[in-house]
Short mmCIF file of N, CA, C and O in Angstrom, two decimals:
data_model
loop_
_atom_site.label_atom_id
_atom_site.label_comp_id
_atom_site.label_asym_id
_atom_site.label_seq_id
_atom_site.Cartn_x
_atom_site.Cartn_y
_atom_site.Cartn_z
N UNK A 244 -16.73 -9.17 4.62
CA UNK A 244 -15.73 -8.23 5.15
C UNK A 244 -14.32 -8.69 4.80
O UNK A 244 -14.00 -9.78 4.31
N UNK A 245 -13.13 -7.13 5.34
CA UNK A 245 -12.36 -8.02 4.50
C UNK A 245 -11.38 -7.65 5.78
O UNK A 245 -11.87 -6.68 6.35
N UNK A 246 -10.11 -8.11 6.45
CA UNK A 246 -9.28 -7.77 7.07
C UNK A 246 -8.14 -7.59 6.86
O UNK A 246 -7.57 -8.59 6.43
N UNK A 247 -7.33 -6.43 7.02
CA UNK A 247 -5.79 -6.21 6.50
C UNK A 247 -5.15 -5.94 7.21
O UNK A 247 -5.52 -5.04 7.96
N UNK A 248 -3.73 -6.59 7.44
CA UNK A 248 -3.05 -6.50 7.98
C UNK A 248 -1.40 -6.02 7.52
O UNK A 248 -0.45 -6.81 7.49
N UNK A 249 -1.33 -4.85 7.25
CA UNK A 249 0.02 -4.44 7.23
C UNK A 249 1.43 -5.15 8.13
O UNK A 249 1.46 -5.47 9.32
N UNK A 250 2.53 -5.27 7.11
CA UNK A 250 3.91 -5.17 8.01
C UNK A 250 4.85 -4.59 7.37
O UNK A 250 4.62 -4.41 6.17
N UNK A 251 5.67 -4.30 7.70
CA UNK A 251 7.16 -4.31 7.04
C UNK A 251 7.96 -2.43 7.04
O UNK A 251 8.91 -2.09 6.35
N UNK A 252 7.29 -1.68 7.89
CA UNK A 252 7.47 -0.50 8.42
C UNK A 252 8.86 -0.38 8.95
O UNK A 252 9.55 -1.24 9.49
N UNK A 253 9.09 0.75 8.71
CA UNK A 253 10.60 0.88 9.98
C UNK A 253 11.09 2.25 9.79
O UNK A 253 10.47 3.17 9.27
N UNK A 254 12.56 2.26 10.41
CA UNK A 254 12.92 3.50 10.06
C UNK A 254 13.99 3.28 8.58
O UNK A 254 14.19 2.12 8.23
N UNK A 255 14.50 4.19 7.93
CA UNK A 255 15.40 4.07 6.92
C UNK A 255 15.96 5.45 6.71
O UNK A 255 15.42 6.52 7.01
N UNK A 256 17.60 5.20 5.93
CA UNK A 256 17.93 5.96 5.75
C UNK A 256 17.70 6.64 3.88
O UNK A 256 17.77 5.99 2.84
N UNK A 257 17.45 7.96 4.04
CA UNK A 257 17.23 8.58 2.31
C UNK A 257 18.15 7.55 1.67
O UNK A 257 19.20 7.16 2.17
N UNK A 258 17.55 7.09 0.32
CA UNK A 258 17.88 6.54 -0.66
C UNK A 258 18.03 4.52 -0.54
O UNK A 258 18.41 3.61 -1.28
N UNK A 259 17.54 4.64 0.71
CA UNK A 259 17.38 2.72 0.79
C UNK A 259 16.16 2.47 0.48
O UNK A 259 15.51 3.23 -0.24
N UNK A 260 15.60 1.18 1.08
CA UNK A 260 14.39 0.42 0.12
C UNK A 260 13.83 -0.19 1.69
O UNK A 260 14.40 -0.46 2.75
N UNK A 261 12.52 -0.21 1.24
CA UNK A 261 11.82 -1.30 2.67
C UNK A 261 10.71 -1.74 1.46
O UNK A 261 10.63 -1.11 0.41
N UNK A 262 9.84 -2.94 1.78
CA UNK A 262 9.24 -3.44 1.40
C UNK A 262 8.21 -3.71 2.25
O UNK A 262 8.47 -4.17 3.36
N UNK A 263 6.54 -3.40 1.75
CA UNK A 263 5.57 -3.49 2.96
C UNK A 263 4.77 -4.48 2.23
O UNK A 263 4.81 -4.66 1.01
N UNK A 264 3.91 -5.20 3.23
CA UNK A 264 3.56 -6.32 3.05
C UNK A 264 2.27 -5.90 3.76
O UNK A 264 2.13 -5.15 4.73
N UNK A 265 1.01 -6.80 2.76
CA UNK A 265 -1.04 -6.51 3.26
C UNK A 265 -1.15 -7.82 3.24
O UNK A 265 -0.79 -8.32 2.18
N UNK A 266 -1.66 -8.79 4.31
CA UNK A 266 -2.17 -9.60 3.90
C UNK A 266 -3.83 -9.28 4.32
O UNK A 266 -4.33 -8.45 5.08
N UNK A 267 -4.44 -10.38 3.41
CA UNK A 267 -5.56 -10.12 3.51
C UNK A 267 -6.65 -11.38 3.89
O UNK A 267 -6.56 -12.53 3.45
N UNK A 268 -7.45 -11.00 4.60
CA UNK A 268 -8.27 -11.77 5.33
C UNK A 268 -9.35 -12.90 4.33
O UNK A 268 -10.18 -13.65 4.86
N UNK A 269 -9.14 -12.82 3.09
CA UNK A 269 -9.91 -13.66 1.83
C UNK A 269 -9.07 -13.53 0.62
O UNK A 269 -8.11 -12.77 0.54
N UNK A 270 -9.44 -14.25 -0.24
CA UNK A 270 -8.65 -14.13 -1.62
C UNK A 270 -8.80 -12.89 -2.07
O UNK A 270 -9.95 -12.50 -2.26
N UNK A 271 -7.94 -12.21 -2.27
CA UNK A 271 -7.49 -11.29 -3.06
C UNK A 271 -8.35 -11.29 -4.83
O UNK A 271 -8.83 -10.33 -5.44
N UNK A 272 -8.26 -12.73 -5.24
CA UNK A 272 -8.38 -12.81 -6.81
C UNK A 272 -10.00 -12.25 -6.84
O UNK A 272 -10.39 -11.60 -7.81
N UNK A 273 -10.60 -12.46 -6.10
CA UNK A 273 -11.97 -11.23 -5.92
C UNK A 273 -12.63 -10.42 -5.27
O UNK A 273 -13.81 -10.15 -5.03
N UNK A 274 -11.11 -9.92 -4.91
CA UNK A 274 -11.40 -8.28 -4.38
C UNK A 274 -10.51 -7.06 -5.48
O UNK A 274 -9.30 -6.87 -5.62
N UNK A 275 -11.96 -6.25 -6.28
CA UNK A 275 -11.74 -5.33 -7.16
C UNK A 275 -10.36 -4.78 -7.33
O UNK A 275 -9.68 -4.96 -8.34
N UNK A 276 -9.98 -4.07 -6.23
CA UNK A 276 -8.34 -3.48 -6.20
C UNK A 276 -8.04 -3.52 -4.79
O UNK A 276 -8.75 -3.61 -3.79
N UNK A 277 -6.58 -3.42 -5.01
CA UNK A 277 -6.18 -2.87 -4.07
C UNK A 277 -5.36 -1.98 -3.90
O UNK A 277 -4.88 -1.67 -4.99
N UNK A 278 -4.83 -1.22 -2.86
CA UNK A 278 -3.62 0.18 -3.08
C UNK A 278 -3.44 0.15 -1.50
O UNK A 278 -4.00 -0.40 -0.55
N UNK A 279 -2.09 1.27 -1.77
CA UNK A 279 -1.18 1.22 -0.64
C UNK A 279 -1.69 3.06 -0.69
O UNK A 279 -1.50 3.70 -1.72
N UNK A 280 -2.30 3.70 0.53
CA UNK A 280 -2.33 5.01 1.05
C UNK A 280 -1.16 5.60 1.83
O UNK A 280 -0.48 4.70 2.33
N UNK A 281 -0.76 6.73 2.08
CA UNK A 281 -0.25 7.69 2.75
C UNK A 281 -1.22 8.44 4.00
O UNK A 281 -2.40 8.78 4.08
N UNK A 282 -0.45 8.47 4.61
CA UNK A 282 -0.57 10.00 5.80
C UNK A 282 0.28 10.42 6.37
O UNK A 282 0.59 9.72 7.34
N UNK A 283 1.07 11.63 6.18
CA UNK A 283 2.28 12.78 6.50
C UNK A 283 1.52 13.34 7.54
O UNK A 283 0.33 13.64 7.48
N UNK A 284 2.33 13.45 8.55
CA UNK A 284 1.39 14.42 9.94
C UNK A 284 0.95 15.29 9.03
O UNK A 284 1.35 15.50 7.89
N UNK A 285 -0.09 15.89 9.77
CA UNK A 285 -0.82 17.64 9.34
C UNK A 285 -1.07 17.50 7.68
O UNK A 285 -1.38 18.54 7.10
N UNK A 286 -0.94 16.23 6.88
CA UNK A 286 -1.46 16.51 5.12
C UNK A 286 -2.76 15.36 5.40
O UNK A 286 -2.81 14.64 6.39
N UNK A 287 -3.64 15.38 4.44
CA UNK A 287 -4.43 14.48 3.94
C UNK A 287 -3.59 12.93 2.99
O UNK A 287 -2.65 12.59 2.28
N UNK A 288 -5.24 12.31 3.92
CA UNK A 288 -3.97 10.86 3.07
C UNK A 288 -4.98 10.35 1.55
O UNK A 288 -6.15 10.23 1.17
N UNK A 289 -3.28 10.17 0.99
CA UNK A 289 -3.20 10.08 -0.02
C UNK A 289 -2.56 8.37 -0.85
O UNK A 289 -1.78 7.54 -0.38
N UNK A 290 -3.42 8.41 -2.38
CA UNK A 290 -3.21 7.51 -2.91
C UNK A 290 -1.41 6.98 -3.25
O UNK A 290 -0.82 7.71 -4.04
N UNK A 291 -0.84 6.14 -2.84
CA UNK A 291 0.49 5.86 -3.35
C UNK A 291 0.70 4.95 -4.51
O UNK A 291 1.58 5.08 -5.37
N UNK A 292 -0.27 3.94 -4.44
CA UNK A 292 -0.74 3.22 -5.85
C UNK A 292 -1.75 2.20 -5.31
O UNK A 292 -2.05 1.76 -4.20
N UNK A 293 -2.24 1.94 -6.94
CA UNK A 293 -3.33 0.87 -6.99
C UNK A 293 -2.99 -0.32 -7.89
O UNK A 293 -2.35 -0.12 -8.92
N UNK A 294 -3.47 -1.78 -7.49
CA UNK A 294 -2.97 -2.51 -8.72
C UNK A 294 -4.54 -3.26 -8.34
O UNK A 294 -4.87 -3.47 -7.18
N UNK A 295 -5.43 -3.62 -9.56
CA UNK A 295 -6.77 -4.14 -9.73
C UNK A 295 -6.48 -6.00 -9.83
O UNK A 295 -5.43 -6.63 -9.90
N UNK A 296 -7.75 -6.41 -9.80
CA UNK A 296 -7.77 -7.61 -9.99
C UNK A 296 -7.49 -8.30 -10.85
O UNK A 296 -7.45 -9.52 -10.73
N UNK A 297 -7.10 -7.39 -12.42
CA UNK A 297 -6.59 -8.19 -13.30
C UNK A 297 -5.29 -8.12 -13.65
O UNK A 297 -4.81 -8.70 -14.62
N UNK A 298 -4.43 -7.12 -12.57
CA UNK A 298 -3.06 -6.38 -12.87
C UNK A 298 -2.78 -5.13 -13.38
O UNK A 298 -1.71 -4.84 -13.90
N UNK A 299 -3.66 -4.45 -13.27
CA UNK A 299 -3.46 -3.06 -13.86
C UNK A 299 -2.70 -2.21 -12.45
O UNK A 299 -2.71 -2.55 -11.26
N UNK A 300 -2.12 -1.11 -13.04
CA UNK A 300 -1.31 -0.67 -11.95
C UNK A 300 -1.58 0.90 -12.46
O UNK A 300 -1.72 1.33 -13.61
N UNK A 301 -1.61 1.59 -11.19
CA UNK A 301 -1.63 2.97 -11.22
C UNK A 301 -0.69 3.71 -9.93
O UNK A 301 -0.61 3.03 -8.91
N UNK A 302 -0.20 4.65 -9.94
CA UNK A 302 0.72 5.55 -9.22
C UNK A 302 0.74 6.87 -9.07
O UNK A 302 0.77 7.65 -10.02
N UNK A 303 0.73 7.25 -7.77
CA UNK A 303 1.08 8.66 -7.81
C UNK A 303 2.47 9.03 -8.04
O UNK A 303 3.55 8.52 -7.74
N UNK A 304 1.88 10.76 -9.08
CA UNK A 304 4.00 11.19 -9.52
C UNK A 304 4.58 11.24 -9.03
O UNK A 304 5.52 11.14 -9.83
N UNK A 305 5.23 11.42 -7.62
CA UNK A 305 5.54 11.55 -6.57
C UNK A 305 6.56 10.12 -6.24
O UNK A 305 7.58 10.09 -5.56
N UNK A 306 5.94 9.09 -6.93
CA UNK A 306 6.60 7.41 -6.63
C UNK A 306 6.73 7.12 -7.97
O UNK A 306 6.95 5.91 -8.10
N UNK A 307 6.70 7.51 -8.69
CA UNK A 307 6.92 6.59 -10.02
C UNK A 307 8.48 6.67 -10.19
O UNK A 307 9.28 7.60 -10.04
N UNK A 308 8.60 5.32 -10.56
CA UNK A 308 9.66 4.73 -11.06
C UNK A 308 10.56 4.44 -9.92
O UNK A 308 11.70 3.99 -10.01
N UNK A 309 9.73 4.84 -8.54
CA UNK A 309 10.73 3.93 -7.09
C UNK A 309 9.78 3.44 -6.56
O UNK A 309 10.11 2.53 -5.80
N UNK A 310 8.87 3.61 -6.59
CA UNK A 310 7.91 2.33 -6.14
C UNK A 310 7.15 1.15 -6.91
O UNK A 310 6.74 1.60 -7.97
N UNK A 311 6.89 0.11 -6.78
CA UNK A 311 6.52 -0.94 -7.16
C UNK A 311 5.13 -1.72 -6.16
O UNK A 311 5.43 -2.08 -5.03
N UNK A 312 3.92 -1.90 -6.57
CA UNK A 312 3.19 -2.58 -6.51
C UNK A 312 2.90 -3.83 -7.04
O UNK A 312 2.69 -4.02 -8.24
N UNK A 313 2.89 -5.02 -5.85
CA UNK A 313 2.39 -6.75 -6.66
C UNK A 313 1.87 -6.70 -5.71
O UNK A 313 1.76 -5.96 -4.73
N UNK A 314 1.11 -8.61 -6.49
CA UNK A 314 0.41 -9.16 -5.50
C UNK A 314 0.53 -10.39 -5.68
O UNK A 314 0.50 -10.59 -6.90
N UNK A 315 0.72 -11.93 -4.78
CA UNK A 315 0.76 -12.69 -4.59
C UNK A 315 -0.53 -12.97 -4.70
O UNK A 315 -0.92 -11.85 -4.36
N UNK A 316 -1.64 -13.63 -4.94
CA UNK A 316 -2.86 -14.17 -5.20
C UNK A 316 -2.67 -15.49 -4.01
O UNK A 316 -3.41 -15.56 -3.03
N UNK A 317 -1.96 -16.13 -4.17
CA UNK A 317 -1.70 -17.72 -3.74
C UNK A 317 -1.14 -17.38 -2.05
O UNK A 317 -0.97 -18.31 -1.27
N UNK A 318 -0.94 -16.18 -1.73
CA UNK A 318 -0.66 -15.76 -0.36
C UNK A 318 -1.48 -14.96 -0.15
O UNK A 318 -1.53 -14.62 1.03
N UNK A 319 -2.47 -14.30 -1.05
CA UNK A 319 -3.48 -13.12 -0.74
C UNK A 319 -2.71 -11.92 0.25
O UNK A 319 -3.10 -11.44 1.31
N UNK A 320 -1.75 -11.71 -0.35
CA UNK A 320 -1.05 -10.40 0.19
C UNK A 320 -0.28 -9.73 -1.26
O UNK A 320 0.33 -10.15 -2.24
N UNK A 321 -0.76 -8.43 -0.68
CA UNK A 321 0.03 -7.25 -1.70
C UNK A 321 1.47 -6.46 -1.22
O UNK A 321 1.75 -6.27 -0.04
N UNK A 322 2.11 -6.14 -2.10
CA UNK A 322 3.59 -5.55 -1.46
C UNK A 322 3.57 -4.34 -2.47
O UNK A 322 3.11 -4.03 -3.57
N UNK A 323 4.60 -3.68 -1.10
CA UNK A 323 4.83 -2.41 -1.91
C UNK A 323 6.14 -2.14 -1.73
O UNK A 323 6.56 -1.85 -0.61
N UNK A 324 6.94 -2.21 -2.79
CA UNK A 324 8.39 -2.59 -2.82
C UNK A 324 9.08 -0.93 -3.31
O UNK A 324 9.17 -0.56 -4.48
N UNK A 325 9.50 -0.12 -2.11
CA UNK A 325 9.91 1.00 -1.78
C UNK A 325 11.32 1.42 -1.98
O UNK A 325 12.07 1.42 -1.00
N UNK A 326 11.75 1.78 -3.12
CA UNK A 326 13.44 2.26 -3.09
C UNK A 326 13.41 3.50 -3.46
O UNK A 326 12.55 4.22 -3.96
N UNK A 327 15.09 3.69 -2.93
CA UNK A 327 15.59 5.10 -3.62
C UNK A 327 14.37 6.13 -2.21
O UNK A 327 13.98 7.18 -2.72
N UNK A 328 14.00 6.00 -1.18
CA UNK A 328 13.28 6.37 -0.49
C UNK A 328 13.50 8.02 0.19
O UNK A 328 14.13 7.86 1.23
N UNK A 329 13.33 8.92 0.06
CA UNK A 329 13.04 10.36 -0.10
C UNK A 329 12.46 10.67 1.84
O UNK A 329 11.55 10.05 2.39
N UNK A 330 13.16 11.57 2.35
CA UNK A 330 12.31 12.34 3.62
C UNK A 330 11.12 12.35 3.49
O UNK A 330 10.44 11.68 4.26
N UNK A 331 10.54 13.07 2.53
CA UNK A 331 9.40 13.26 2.46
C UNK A 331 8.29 12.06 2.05
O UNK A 331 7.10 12.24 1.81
N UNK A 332 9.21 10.47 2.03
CA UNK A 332 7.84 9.92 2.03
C UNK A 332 7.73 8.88 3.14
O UNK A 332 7.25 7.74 3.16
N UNK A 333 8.46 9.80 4.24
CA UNK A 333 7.88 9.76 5.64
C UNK A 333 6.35 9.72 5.87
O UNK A 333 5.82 10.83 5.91
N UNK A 334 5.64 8.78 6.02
CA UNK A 334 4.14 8.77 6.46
C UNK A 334 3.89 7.27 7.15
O UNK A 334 4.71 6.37 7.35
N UNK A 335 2.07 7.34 7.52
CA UNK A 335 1.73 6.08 7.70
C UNK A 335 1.54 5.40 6.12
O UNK A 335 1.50 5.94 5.01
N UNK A 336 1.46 4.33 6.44
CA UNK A 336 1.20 3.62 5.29
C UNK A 336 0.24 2.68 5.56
O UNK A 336 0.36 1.84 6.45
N UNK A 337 -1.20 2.84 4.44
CA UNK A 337 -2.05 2.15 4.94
C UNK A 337 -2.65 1.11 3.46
O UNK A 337 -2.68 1.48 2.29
N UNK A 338 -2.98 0.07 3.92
CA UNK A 338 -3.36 -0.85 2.72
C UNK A 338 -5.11 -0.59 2.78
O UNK A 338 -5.74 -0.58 3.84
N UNK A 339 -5.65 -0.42 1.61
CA UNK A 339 -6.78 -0.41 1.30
C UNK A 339 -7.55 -1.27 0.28
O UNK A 339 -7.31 -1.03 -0.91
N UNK A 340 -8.39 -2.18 0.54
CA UNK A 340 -9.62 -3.11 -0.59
C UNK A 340 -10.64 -2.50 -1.06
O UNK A 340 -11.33 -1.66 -0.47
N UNK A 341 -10.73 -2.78 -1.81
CA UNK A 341 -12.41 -2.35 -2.45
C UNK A 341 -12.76 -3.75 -3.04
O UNK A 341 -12.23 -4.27 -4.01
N UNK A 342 -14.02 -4.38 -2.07
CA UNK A 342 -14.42 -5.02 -2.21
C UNK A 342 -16.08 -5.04 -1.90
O UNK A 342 -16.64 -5.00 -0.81
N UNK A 343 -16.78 -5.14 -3.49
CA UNK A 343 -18.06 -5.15 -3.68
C UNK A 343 -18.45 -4.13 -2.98
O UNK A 343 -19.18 -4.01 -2.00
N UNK A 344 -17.52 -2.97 -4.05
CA UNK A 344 -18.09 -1.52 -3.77
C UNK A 344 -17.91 -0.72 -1.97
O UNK A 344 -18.34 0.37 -1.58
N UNK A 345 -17.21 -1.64 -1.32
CA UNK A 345 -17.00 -1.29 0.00
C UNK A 345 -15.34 -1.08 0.52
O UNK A 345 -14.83 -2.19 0.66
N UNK A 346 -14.79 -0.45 0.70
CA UNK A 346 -13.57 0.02 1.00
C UNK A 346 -13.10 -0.38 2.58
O UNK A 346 -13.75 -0.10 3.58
N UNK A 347 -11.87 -1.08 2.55
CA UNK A 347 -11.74 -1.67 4.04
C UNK A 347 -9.92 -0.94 4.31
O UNK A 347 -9.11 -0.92 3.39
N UNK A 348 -9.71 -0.62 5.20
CA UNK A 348 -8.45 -0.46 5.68
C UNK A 348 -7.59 -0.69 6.68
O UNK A 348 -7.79 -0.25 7.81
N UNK A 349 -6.45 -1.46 6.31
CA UNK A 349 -5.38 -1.75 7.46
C UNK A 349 -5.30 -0.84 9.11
O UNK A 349 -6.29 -0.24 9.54
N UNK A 350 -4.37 -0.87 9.64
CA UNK A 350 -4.34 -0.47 10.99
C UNK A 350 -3.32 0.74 10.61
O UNK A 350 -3.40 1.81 11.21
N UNK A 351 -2.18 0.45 9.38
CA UNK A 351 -1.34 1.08 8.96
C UNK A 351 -0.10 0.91 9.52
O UNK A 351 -0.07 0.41 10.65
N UNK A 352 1.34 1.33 8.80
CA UNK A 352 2.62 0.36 9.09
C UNK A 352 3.46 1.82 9.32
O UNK A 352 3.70 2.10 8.15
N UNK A 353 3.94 2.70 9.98
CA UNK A 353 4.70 3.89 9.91
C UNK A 353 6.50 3.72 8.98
O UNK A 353 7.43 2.94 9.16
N UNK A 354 6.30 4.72 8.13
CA UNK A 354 7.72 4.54 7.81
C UNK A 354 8.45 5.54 7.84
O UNK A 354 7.98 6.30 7.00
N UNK A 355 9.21 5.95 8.24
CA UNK A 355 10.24 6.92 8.60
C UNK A 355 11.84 7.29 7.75
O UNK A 355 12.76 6.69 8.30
N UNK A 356 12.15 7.87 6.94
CA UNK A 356 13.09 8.30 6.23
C UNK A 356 13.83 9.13 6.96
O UNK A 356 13.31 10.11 7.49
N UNK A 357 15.26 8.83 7.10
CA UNK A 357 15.94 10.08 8.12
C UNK A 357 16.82 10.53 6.75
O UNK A 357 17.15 9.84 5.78
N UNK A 358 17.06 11.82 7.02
CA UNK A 358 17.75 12.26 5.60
C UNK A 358 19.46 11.74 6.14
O UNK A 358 20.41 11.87 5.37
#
């Protein structure tokens, strides 16, 4: 099993930066991927990005080119380094593993954009 623990939530104003932080309950260096999810009241949650075990990185259009996905290996925590931040990407924010085909998820970190 794997345990995650989100931080780094808050409120912000349109166009600043927060940075969220997963740590994770085992090494990271062999667990398949990982990604940072969404949930907007009343929408389905959604992918915000993925970065795999060997560094590959993927994104929804929506964040590209203001969001940033790493990962520390040697701290077994992933970040999701948030600028230029938009109303609309007001949601929860939840960290997700896939590890040996099994999908585990954080408690989730709320972030709030006031325009």
């Amino acid at each position: 099993q794997v345990q995650l623990v989100e931080s780094g939530g808050g409120l912000v104003q349109a166009g600043g930066s927060l940075r969220l932080s997963c740590a994770a309950s085992r090494s990271i260096s062999y667990i398949n991927a990982m990604a940072w999810y969404r949930q907007a009241p009343g929408k389905q949650r959604e992918l915000v990005a993925r970065i795999t075990s060997i560094g590959s990185t993927n994104y929804a259009d929506s964040v590209k080119g203001r969001f940033s996905i790493s990962r520390d290996n040697a701290k077994n925590t992933v970040f999701l380094q948030m600028n230029s931040l938009k109303p609309e990407d007001t949601a929860v924010y939840y960290c997700n593993a896939l590890y040996r085909s099994n999908p585990y998820w954080g408690q989730g970190t709320q972030v709030t954009v006031s325009s």
